[in-house]
Amino acid sequence: MAVAAPRKSNLKPSYWSMVTQPLQGSFWEELQRPGESQSAQDCDVLELETPFSAVVQRGGRHASTGPETQKMHLVDFRRANNTEIMLTKVKMTLPDMMAAALAMDESILDADQVEYLIKLCPTKEEMELLKFFLELMKAPRVESKLRVFLFKIQFNTQLTEFKKSLNTVDSACEEIRTSSKLKEIFNTILYLGHMLNYGTARGAAIDFKLDTLLKLTDTRASNSKMTLMHYLCKVLAAKSPTLLDFHMDLVSLESATKIQLKSLAEEMQAIIKGLEKVKQELTASADDGPVSEVFHKKLSVFIGFAESEVRFVKYLYSVVGRNADALALYFGEDPALSQTLWNFVRLFRKELESKEYKEEGYNMADGKEVKSEDVESGYGLVYKGQLYKSGKSIPVAIKRLNEQFGQRLKEFLTEVHLLSWQKHPNLISIVGYCEIDKEKILVYEYVQRGSLDKYLRRNNTTNYSLTWRQRLNICVGAARGLEHLHYHVGEHLSIIHRDIKSANILLDQNWVAKVSDFGMSKLTFDGLYRSAIVSLACGTMNYIEPEYMLTGILKEKSDVYSFGMVLFEVLCGRLCTIREDDGILLSGPLAKEFYERRRLDEMVDPSLKEHLNSDSMNKFSAIAYRCLHDDRRHRPTMDLVVKELEDLLKSEK
């Protein structure tokens, strides 16, 4: 008896990961039992083929699955075939045929042959298409060049998104490892586990698998009215209420769960391989002649920029990879632990918001019975206000912070503590502060002209271009403020700012520079401070010293590196956080490369070129370059930077 061949499916595959042997006692194993599978609802296969057909419908927008590109014909296939037949019959080359036609030689061409020629003449549209192809053919390896151009267009966005993902993962690793609140909560859970399992706080376990955290909501009391998660929240609210907002220590965790380390590795390789192909085309186009002269020149500039960017990204990728591996070893589990931790945070927060928990009257702030209130809050918003003192109205800047959005108590107290006892003309002054519940207010002197970064962009919105002398004055002032923090705050004491950037250098009515934003600063003894692994919370990307990112060891020279980036921003009229219209993003590696190749004049702010002499530019850029030295030992100290900038300013007179 013949067996009918199985009907070939026209449906799309679902691409699931199949398990051939279901785990005993699992949901899937139960489905295999006799009688169970019959409970599944029947599905009409023909009905499924309409929305889930494997055949791509005409007019659809599905991307091509293979490298083959669709061929474009100058004339339709039938006409092309007829042309070939006619040329074969006539046994005459096309140039000879056209010469006979133009000579109107009836002895060579008859009426039928002329009619054939008329039919084969290209239409106007075909002529335009032919011209298009001929124009494309003028450039050797035109497809390769277009792919290189596409890589250049997408390079900026691709690298920005990639660095953003790396920073997110790195920040999450840093936050998890350094959160003291998370450690205390884990210790409390371990304590509860010992009590439940052994009747004593000293059980056999020294740790637990992280997925245990997700089981706290499943463990219920005998009366089924309370889960272990609920009990944990209750205990913390009563005894350690400050731990209830531990999620504020893990602000990057949720975003990190959406990033796969494997995908980052693949993306890194794609960037490297893409740049290699670009370099290959650069080599090939060198022999193209005049047709590729402009292309070759611009591609050479792009590669110089792209190579420095990729080197930095490779370095950053290696640092993030090591930190992720270290975190996995730290917990002794798979790097995917971030997803488990985030689920725990979500369940914990859900329990705090539950009706049952709120009915018990616990408030997250102090564990006392209070009525909950909604507080409208902002994040780092700055307002202009008036302060009345001794009958006079004084303009002030009012900064409103809120723990809910990541501005935590630590940063608030740091700024209050450091600014309240530091007085210097190049440091922002604090007028006062207040703290009410979660609301925190800092009141500063009002600085009329705002931050330096607004005046440095080539397309700045201030409609004001700083002169070279103004820029030198601003750099000298900012350097003096930083020198004061490093050497003059007290005996054996030093303040490391940790977030020096042009956005944190404010300008008053007379263009006097004032260093601001001390929320991340560190008060150190004898100028040495050893920090944990760096993250976004410890500075701003492209300003952060690479060694600090790699080792976590913070020194005054870390600020010197950041200040070197500010100096290059001042000279080039570019910010290292914003890509300009020409596609170039200023960075430490790029600035050093242009300096070393003696091409820095190509990067100088065009508005300065008429007033900036080469001697002044060379001296200024030399100071900035030394500030960015890879080896901290070879960077100048801030007192030396101040002296050299002051000497340069005097020479300008």
XYZ file of C-alpha atoms in Angstrom, residues 15-635:
621
model
C 12.337 29.043 15.245
C 11.785 27.733 18.735
C 14.459 25.823 20.638
C 13.226 22.244 20.711
C 13.683 19.947 23.703
C 13.463 16.311 22.652
C 13.152 14.852 26.121
C 10.897 16.873 28.444
C 11.959 17.117 32.070
C 10.047 14.683 34.257
C 7.241 16.387 36.125
C 7.372 19.493 33.946
C 4.477 21.162 32.156
C 5.690 19.756 28.831
C 6.033 16.212 30.195
C 2.411 16.353 31.340
C 1.295 17.241 27.815
C 2.820 13.999 26.507
C 0.692 11.828 28.786
C -2.148 9.851 27.124
C -5.339 11.862 26.920
C -3.717 15.198 27.643
C -2.806 16.226 24.086
C -6.393 15.745 22.907
C -7.398 18.789 24.951
C -5.566 21.105 22.555
C -7.798 23.122 20.236
C -7.771 22.109 16.551
C -6.255 24.654 14.169
C -7.123 25.070 10.499
C -3.784 24.919 8.667
C -5.213 26.567 5.555
C -6.507 29.404 7.682
C -3.047 29.895 9.206
C -1.407 30.125 5.807
C -2.915 33.554 5.134
C -1.230 35.548 7.928
C 1.754 33.217 8.450
C 2.606 32.158 4.913
C 6.238 31.401 4.126
C 5.702 32.845 0.638
C 6.497 36.541 0.382
C 3.518 38.331 -1.137
C 4.096 40.698 -4.035
C 4.349 44.281 -2.972
C 5.507 43.277 0.485
C 8.352 44.998 2.267
C 10.286 41.933 3.353
C 14.038 42.331 3.181
C 16.030 40.072 0.883
C 17.288 36.957 2.610
C 20.361 36.568 0.437
C 23.169 38.632 -1.026
C 21.809 38.367 -4.605
C 20.610 41.713 -5.947
C 17.853 42.184 -8.497
C 19.152 42.756 -12.041
C 17.987 45.846 -13.947
C 17.684 45.520 -17.755
C 18.214 48.407 -20.153
C 15.736 46.912 -22.672
C 13.171 44.187 -22.180
C 14.243 40.600 -22.717
C 12.278 40.061 -25.971
C 13.758 43.091 -27.706
C 17.232 42.123 -26.603
C 16.717 38.624 -28.022
C 15.431 40.011 -31.342
C 18.480 42.267 -31.587
C 20.814 39.324 -31.147
C 18.951 37.348 -33.864
C 19.056 40.246 -36.307
C 22.776 40.884 -35.814
C 23.414 37.190 -36.414
C 21.441 37.210 -39.693
C 22.911 40.423 -41.028
C 26.454 39.343 -40.189
C 27.481 42.923 -39.769
C 28.891 44.767 -36.783
C 26.806 47.493 -35.227
C 29.271 50.290 -36.189
C 29.201 49.132 -39.840
C 25.423 48.957 -39.745
C 25.126 52.487 -38.344
C 27.658 53.788 -40.909
C 25.552 52.310 -43.723
C 22.370 53.809 -42.264
C 23.911 57.260 -41.907
C 25.301 56.995 -45.469
C 21.822 55.884 -46.627
C 23.497 53.041 -48.557
C 20.649 50.885 -49.906
C 23.124 48.320 -51.222
C 24.017 47.314 -47.696
C 20.731 47.685 -45.766
C 17.307 46.844 -47.127
C 13.906 48.098 -45.912
C 13.304 45.161 -43.543
C 16.638 45.674 -41.839
C 16.012 49.395 -41.406
C 12.583 48.658 -39.902
C 14.266 46.279 -37.458
C 16.691 49.018 -36.474
C 13.806 51.430 -35.871
C 12.100 48.938 -33.570
C 15.317 48.423 -31.631
C 16.021 52.097 -31.035
C 15.966 52.822 -27.262
C 13.173 54.954 -25.857
C 13.809 58.210 -24.017
C 13.439 56.434 -20.674
C 15.909 53.741 -21.758
C 18.390 56.392 -22.831
C 18.189 58.025 -19.404
C 18.755 54.658 -17.766
C 21.712 54.007 -20.043
C 23.226 57.364 -19.125
C 22.742 56.486 -15.452
C 24.650 53.215 -15.813
C 27.406 54.868 -17.830
C 27.770 57.500 -15.103
C 28.033 54.775 -12.447
C 30.701 53.010 -14.466
C 32.955 56.079 -14.421
C 33.929 55.266 -10.821
C 35.927 52.049 -10.404
C 34.369 49.575 -7.933
C 31.324 51.787 -7.575
C 29.428 49.300 -5.381
C 32.345 49.070 -2.960
C 32.527 52.848 -2.750
C 28.810 53.156 -2.073
C 29.040 50.560 0.702
C 31.926 52.514 2.230
C 29.832 55.692 2.047
C 26.944 53.912 3.763
C 29.291 52.682 6.507
C 30.466 56.262 7.061
C 26.900 57.578 7.280
C 25.872 54.926 9.807
C 29.165 54.908 11.746
C 28.330 57.778 14.098
C 24.948 56.429 15.147
C 26.216 52.860 15.389
C 29.117 53.786 17.674
C 26.978 56.079 19.822
C 24.400 53.353 20.431
C 27.121 50.750 21.016
C 28.892 52.913 23.607
C 25.562 53.619 25.240
C 24.964 49.870 25.623
C 28.475 49.341 26.998
C 28.023 52.144 29.515
C 24.685 50.723 30.608
C 26.151 47.260 31.252
C 29.190 48.737 32.998
C 27.020 50.950 35.193
C 24.824 48.001 36.158
C 27.893 45.942 37.137
C 29.222 48.833 39.204
C 25.890 49.439 40.925
C 25.348 45.780 41.803
C 28.839 45.323 43.224
C 28.889 48.527 45.262
C 25.339 48.633 46.636
C 25.622 48.229 50.391
C 21.835 48.180 50.643
C 21.606 45.177 48.335
C 24.174 43.325 50.463
C 22.188 44.040 53.628
C 18.971 42.807 52.037
C 20.691 39.611 50.865
C 21.993 39.090 54.377
C 18.482 39.547 55.782
C 17.103 36.995 53.305
C 19.846 34.530 54.264
C 18.940 35.077 57.913
C 15.259 34.415 57.205
C 16.170 31.273 55.277
C 18.174 29.921 58.184
C 15.335 30.650 60.590
C 12.790 28.888 58.389
C 14.966 25.869 57.605
C 16.803 25.322 60.854
C 14.939 27.298 63.511
C 18.080 29.324 64.153
C 19.878 32.194 62.463
C 22.981 30.023 62.087
C 22.179 27.419 59.479
C 24.325 25.445 57.103
C 24.035 27.802 54.113
C 26.524 30.570 53.466
C 24.777 31.857 50.347
C 21.878 31.073 48.035
C 21.158 30.899 44.333
C 19.769 34.155 43.029
C 16.625 32.527 41.693
C 15.734 32.009 45.365
C 14.831 35.698 45.392
C 11.968 35.051 43.004
C 10.519 32.367 45.256
C 9.884 34.758 48.129
C 6.484 35.620 46.695
C 5.594 31.916 46.487
C 6.355 31.104 50.121
C 3.215 31.810 52.122
C 2.387 31.815 55.806
C 0.221 29.062 57.268
C -2.894 31.215 56.987
C -1.953 32.071 53.369
C -2.426 35.768 54.097
C 1.225 36.769 53.947
C 4.087 35.896 51.611
C 7.715 35.805 52.645
C 8.294 38.830 50.390
C 5.617 40.722 52.312
C 7.238 39.724 55.584
C 10.654 40.866 54.319
C 9.227 44.290 53.444
C 7.580 44.511 56.835
C 10.787 43.661 58.691
C 12.829 46.164 56.682
C 10.242 48.918 57.143
C 10.279 48.418 60.895
C 14.015 47.955 61.459
C 15.896 49.336 58.439
C 13.544 51.596 56.439
C 16.439 53.153 54.529
C 16.891 49.820 52.730
C 13.452 49.965 51.132
C 14.668 52.195 48.317
C 17.636 49.958 47.463
C 16.459 50.012 43.851
C 17.796 53.572 43.636
C 21.283 52.042 43.839
C 20.480 50.000 40.721
C 19.223 52.642 38.296
C 20.890 50.996 35.259
C 19.755 47.462 36.017
C 16.510 47.444 34.030
C 18.180 48.772 30.878
C 21.041 46.280 31.252
C 18.639 43.334 31.214
C 17.710 44.228 27.631
C 21.316 43.939 26.423
C 22.836 40.572 25.492
C 26.604 40.243 25.956
C 26.751 37.957 22.928
C 25.101 40.642 20.793
C 27.665 43.170 21.985
C 30.476 40.830 20.914
C 28.912 40.385 17.476
C 28.413 44.118 17.079
C 32.019 44.796 18.064
C 33.235 42.362 15.404
C 30.917 43.922 12.801
C 32.389 47.371 13.488
C 35.964 46.059 13.234
C 35.307 44.136 10.002
C 33.428 47.076 8.504
C 36.375 49.377 9.146
C 38.749 46.833 7.589
C 36.710 46.869 4.365
C 36.806 50.654 4.365
C 40.606 50.566 4.660
C 40.794 48.079 1.791
C 38.828 50.451 -0.433
C 41.134 53.310 0.593
C 44.131 51.306 -0.635
C 42.386 50.329 -3.873
C 41.150 53.852 -4.649
C 44.676 55.269 -4.434
C 45.267 54.058 -8.016
C 41.923 55.219 -9.443
C 43.238 58.533 -10.679
C 41.422 61.912 -10.678
C 37.940 60.345 -10.619
C 38.463 59.166 -7.012
C 40.743 61.949 -5.790
C 38.170 63.699 -3.566
C 36.748 60.355 -2.423
C 40.220 59.123 -1.420
C 41.050 62.328 0.457
C 37.811 62.385 2.464
C 37.988 58.670 3.141
C 41.514 59.103 4.502
C 40.292 61.746 6.977
C 37.349 59.574 7.995
C 39.565 56.535 8.600
C 41.898 58.571 10.821
C 38.912 59.584 12.911
C 37.229 56.174 12.785
C 40.354 54.249 13.796
C 40.797 56.309 16.960
C 37.112 55.902 17.801
C 37.207 52.141 17.248
C 40.376 51.800 19.335
C 38.647 53.552 22.205
C 35.501 51.464 21.801
C 37.553 48.231 21.727
C 39.250 49.329 24.920
C 35.916 50.208 26.519
C 34.442 46.889 25.356
C 37.317 44.952 26.953
C 36.852 46.828 30.240
C 33.116 46.155 30.284
C 33.710 42.490 29.439
C 36.119 42.092 32.338
C 33.711 43.810 34.704
C 30.832 41.562 33.598
C 33.003 38.450 34.028
C 34.131 39.673 37.436
C 30.514 40.165 38.486
C 29.639 36.626 37.398
C 32.523 35.271 39.480
C 31.457 37.537 42.324
C 28.105 35.815 42.520
C 29.317 32.485 41.156
C 26.521 32.489 38.589
C 25.799 33.173 34.928
C 26.139 36.793 33.686
C 22.374 36.744 33.033
C 21.960 37.320 36.768
C 20.985 40.933 35.994
C 17.608 39.675 34.744
C 17.040 37.743 37.972
C 17.990 40.738 40.092
C 15.702 43.021 38.106
C 12.787 40.606 38.542
C 13.462 40.629 42.280
C 13.485 44.444 42.319
C 10.210 44.491 40.402
C 8.548 42.000 42.745
C 9.857 43.854 45.785
C 8.485 47.171 44.524
C 5.198 45.533 43.621
C 4.874 44.259 47.179
C 5.500 47.735 48.585
C 2.735 49.090 46.363
C 0.307 46.321 47.256
C -2.925 47.123 49.018
C -2.168 44.679 51.835
C 1.154 46.326 52.603
C -0.230 49.863 52.541
C -3.103 48.893 54.825
C -0.558 48.077 57.526
C 0.394 51.764 57.548
C 4.118 51.528 56.780
C 5.758 54.443 55.060
C 8.997 53.893 53.165
C 10.613 56.921 54.706
C 10.698 55.904 58.350
C 8.480 52.891 59.028
C 6.022 54.932 61.099
C 2.296 55.023 60.620
C 1.541 57.997 58.419
C -0.793 58.980 55.656
C 0.876 58.668 52.275
C 1.137 61.762 50.117
C 2.148 62.228 46.503
C 4.986 64.700 46.131
C 5.494 66.353 42.746
C 9.212 66.362 42.078
C 11.797 67.215 39.452
C 15.259 65.976 38.577
C 18.132 68.393 38.695
C 16.003 71.322 37.533
C 17.567 74.752 37.958
C 15.463 77.875 38.467
C 16.367 81.535 38.641
C 15.098 83.208 41.796
C 15.469 86.240 44.033
C 16.807 86.134 47.584
C 16.085 89.105 49.824
C 18.993 89.812 52.156
C 19.437 92.973 54.231
C 16.708 94.639 52.216
C 18.368 93.855 48.896
C 17.243 91.475 46.182
C 19.996 89.072 45.133
C 19.591 86.838 42.053
C 20.234 83.174 42.842
C 20.149 79.824 41.050
C 17.932 77.249 42.743
C 18.620 73.603 42.024
C 15.905 71.162 42.968
C 16.900 67.529 43.373
C 14.933 64.412 44.133
C 16.025 60.951 45.249
C 13.293 59.352 43.183
C 15.105 60.302 39.988
C 18.601 59.284 40.993
C 19.838 62.375 42.862
C 20.523 60.593 46.126
C 21.262 61.897 49.596
C 24.972 61.176 49.216
C 25.406 63.560 46.269
C 23.322 66.227 47.989
C 25.333 66.101 51.218
C 28.624 66.011 49.306
C 27.812 69.236 47.504
C 26.605 70.965 50.658
C 29.641 69.837 52.651
C 32.285 70.762 50.093
C 30.854 74.059 48.886
C 29.960 75.399 52.321
C 33.609 75.698 53.386
C 35.328 76.441 50.072
C 35.606 80.082 49.023
C 37.415 80.924 45.804
C 36.605 83.327 42.955
C 36.745 80.452 40.450
C 34.464 78.095 42.395
C 30.683 78.398 42.466
C 29.415 79.620 45.851
C 26.561 78.033 47.763
C 24.166 80.492 49.380
C 22.062 77.975 51.295
C 20.236 74.670 51.225
C 17.239 72.905 52.696
C 15.948 69.343 52.942
C 12.313 68.425 53.516
C 11.420 64.746 53.227
C 12.652 63.727 49.775
C 12.814 67.288 48.488
C 16.307 68.770 48.459
C 17.104 72.337 47.463
C 20.499 73.902 46.801
C 20.780 77.678 46.380
C 23.833 79.000 44.502
C 25.096 82.376 43.410
C 23.527 83.239 40.080
C 25.985 83.083 37.171
C 24.569 85.169 34.333
C 26.138 83.724 31.197
C 25.545 80.049 31.889
C 27.920 77.201 31.076
C 30.970 77.274 28.798
C 29.730 74.473 26.538
C 26.992 76.730 25.116
C 29.634 79.006 23.582
C 31.908 76.339 22.107
C 29.725 74.615 19.526
C 30.212 75.907 16.001
C 26.452 76.278 15.608
C 25.882 77.578 19.129
C 22.555 79.156 19.988
C 24.069 82.130 21.852
C 25.020 83.937 18.624
C 28.222 84.911 20.392
C 31.701 83.758 19.425
C 34.348 83.844 22.147
C 37.602 85.548 21.203
C 40.893 83.744 21.697
C 41.794 86.002 24.626
C 38.428 85.358 26.288
C 38.974 81.631 25.906
C 42.424 81.861 27.473
C 41.034 83.861 30.410
C 38.297 81.278 30.953
C 40.803 78.393 30.861
C 43.102 80.159 33.326
C 40.192 80.785 35.707
C 38.925 77.202 35.559
C 42.479 75.901 36.065
C 42.891 78.114 39.148
C 39.658 76.772 40.610
C 40.774 73.196 40.024
C 44.230 73.950 41.452
C 42.567 75.244 44.617
C 40.600 72.007 44.988
C 43.739 69.896 44.587
C 46.157 71.829 46.806
C 44.530 74.494 48.970
C 41.469 73.058 50.734
C 43.363 72.148 53.901
C 46.478 70.496 55.244
C 46.940 66.988 53.764
C 43.542 67.332 52.092
C 42.495 67.397 48.465
C 39.215 67.466 46.572
C 38.996 65.508 43.319
C 36.117 66.842 41.252
C 35.519 63.700 39.104
C 33.271 65.449 36.572
C 35.280 68.255 34.997
C 33.712 69.252 31.673
C 32.788 72.447 29.867
C 29.163 72.085 30.997
C 30.370 72.347 34.626
C 32.356 75.546 34.030
C 30.021 78.514 34.499
C 30.651 82.082 33.295
C 29.597 85.220 35.151
C 28.800 88.638 33.707
C 32.524 89.417 33.291
C 33.320 86.012 31.710
C 35.011 84.798 34.897
C 35.027 80.993 35.018
C 33.572 79.177 38.012
C 33.872 75.415 38.485
C 30.539 73.914 39.565
C 28.664 70.660 40.305
C 30.468 68.917 43.166
C 27.966 66.091 43.635
C 30.499 63.439 42.557
C 33.562 64.992 44.192
C 35.757 63.118 46.649
C 37.528 64.579 49.676
C 40.837 62.732 49.906
C 43.756 62.522 52.297
C 47.263 63.187 50.968
C 45.827 63.361 47.453
C 45.140 59.631 47.076
C 41.778 57.958 46.759
C 41.103 54.421 45.641
C 37.706 54.016 44.038
C 35.587 51.117 42.834
C 35.107 50.410 39.130
C 34.036 53.537 37.332
C 30.582 53.993 35.882
C 28.499 56.774 34.387
C 27.759 57.937 37.937
C 31.458 58.847 38.299
C 31.839 61.202 35.392
C 30.899 61.890 31.794
C 31.986 59.725 28.874
C 34.909 61.042 26.781
C 35.989 63.240 29.699
C 36.777 60.318 32.024
C 40.409 59.282 32.298
C 40.880 55.823 30.662
C 43.083 54.553 33.519
C 40.404 55.454 36.041
C 37.877 53.494 33.996
C 40.217 50.523 33.764
C 41.567 50.299 37.320
C 39.066 52.260 39.389
C 41.966 54.137 41.032
C 41.248 57.853 41.269
C 43.900 60.586 41.581
C 44.152 64.330 41.010
C 45.677 63.530 37.612
C 42.262 62.078 36.663
C 40.903 65.634 36.816
C 43.899 66.821 34.772
C 42.918 64.449 31.948
C 39.341 65.775 31.963
C 40.642 69.357 31.931
C 42.820 68.484 28.925
C 39.654 67.506 27.065
C 38.119 70.884 27.960
C 41.208 72.660 26.565
C 40.869 70.834 23.249
C 37.152 71.702 23.177
C 38.034 75.379 23.646
C 40.601 75.240 20.827
C 38.514 73.233 18.360
C 35.070 74.692 19.011
C 33.701 71.177 19.439
C 32.225 69.262 22.368
C 33.331 65.708 23.020
C 29.710 64.793 23.779
C 28.104 66.065 20.549
C 28.940 65.159 16.976
C 29.183 68.150 14.654
C 27.673 68.425 11.158
C 30.846 67.042 9.552
C 30.308 63.798 11.460
C 33.365 64.195 13.711
C 33.072 63.650 17.456
C 35.991 65.047 19.428
C 37.668 62.515 21.722
C 40.966 62.109 23.547
C 42.438 59.620 21.058
C 41.337 61.751 18.090
C 42.758 64.989 19.529
C 46.097 63.318 20.296
C 46.261 61.761 16.849
C 45.711 65.078 15.068
C 48.282 66.728 17.332
C 50.897 64.024 16.713
C 50.363 64.195 12.943
C 50.641 68.002 13.051
C 47.196 68.358 11.531
C 45.560 70.141 14.451
C 45.029 73.267 12.346
C 42.362 71.255 10.485
C 40.406 70.935 13.750
C 40.762 74.502 15.072
C 37.555 76.527 15.424
C 37.214 78.465 12.114
C 36.173 81.595 14.022
C 39.648 81.704 15.638
C 41.870 81.248 12.601
C 42.142 84.957 11.755
C 43.142 85.939 15.315
C 45.075 82.883 16.511
C 48.760 82.813 15.619
C 50.550 79.514 15.186
C 52.856 80.055 18.186
C 49.945 80.539 20.578
C 48.092 77.562 19.114
C 51.162 75.331 19.424
C 51.817 76.281 23.056
C 48.159 75.893 24.046
C 47.745 72.553 22.277
C 50.996 71.282 23.835
C 49.555 71.907 27.309
C 46.309 70.152 26.384
C 48.200 67.235 24.807
C 50.322 66.649 27.929
C 47.175 66.687 30.067
C 45.931 63.708 28.016
C 49.113 61.645 28.393
C 48.322 57.946 28.841
C 50.751 57.719 31.776
C 49.654 59.774 34.769
C 53.270 60.312 35.805
C 53.906 62.350 32.662
C 50.865 64.593 33.011
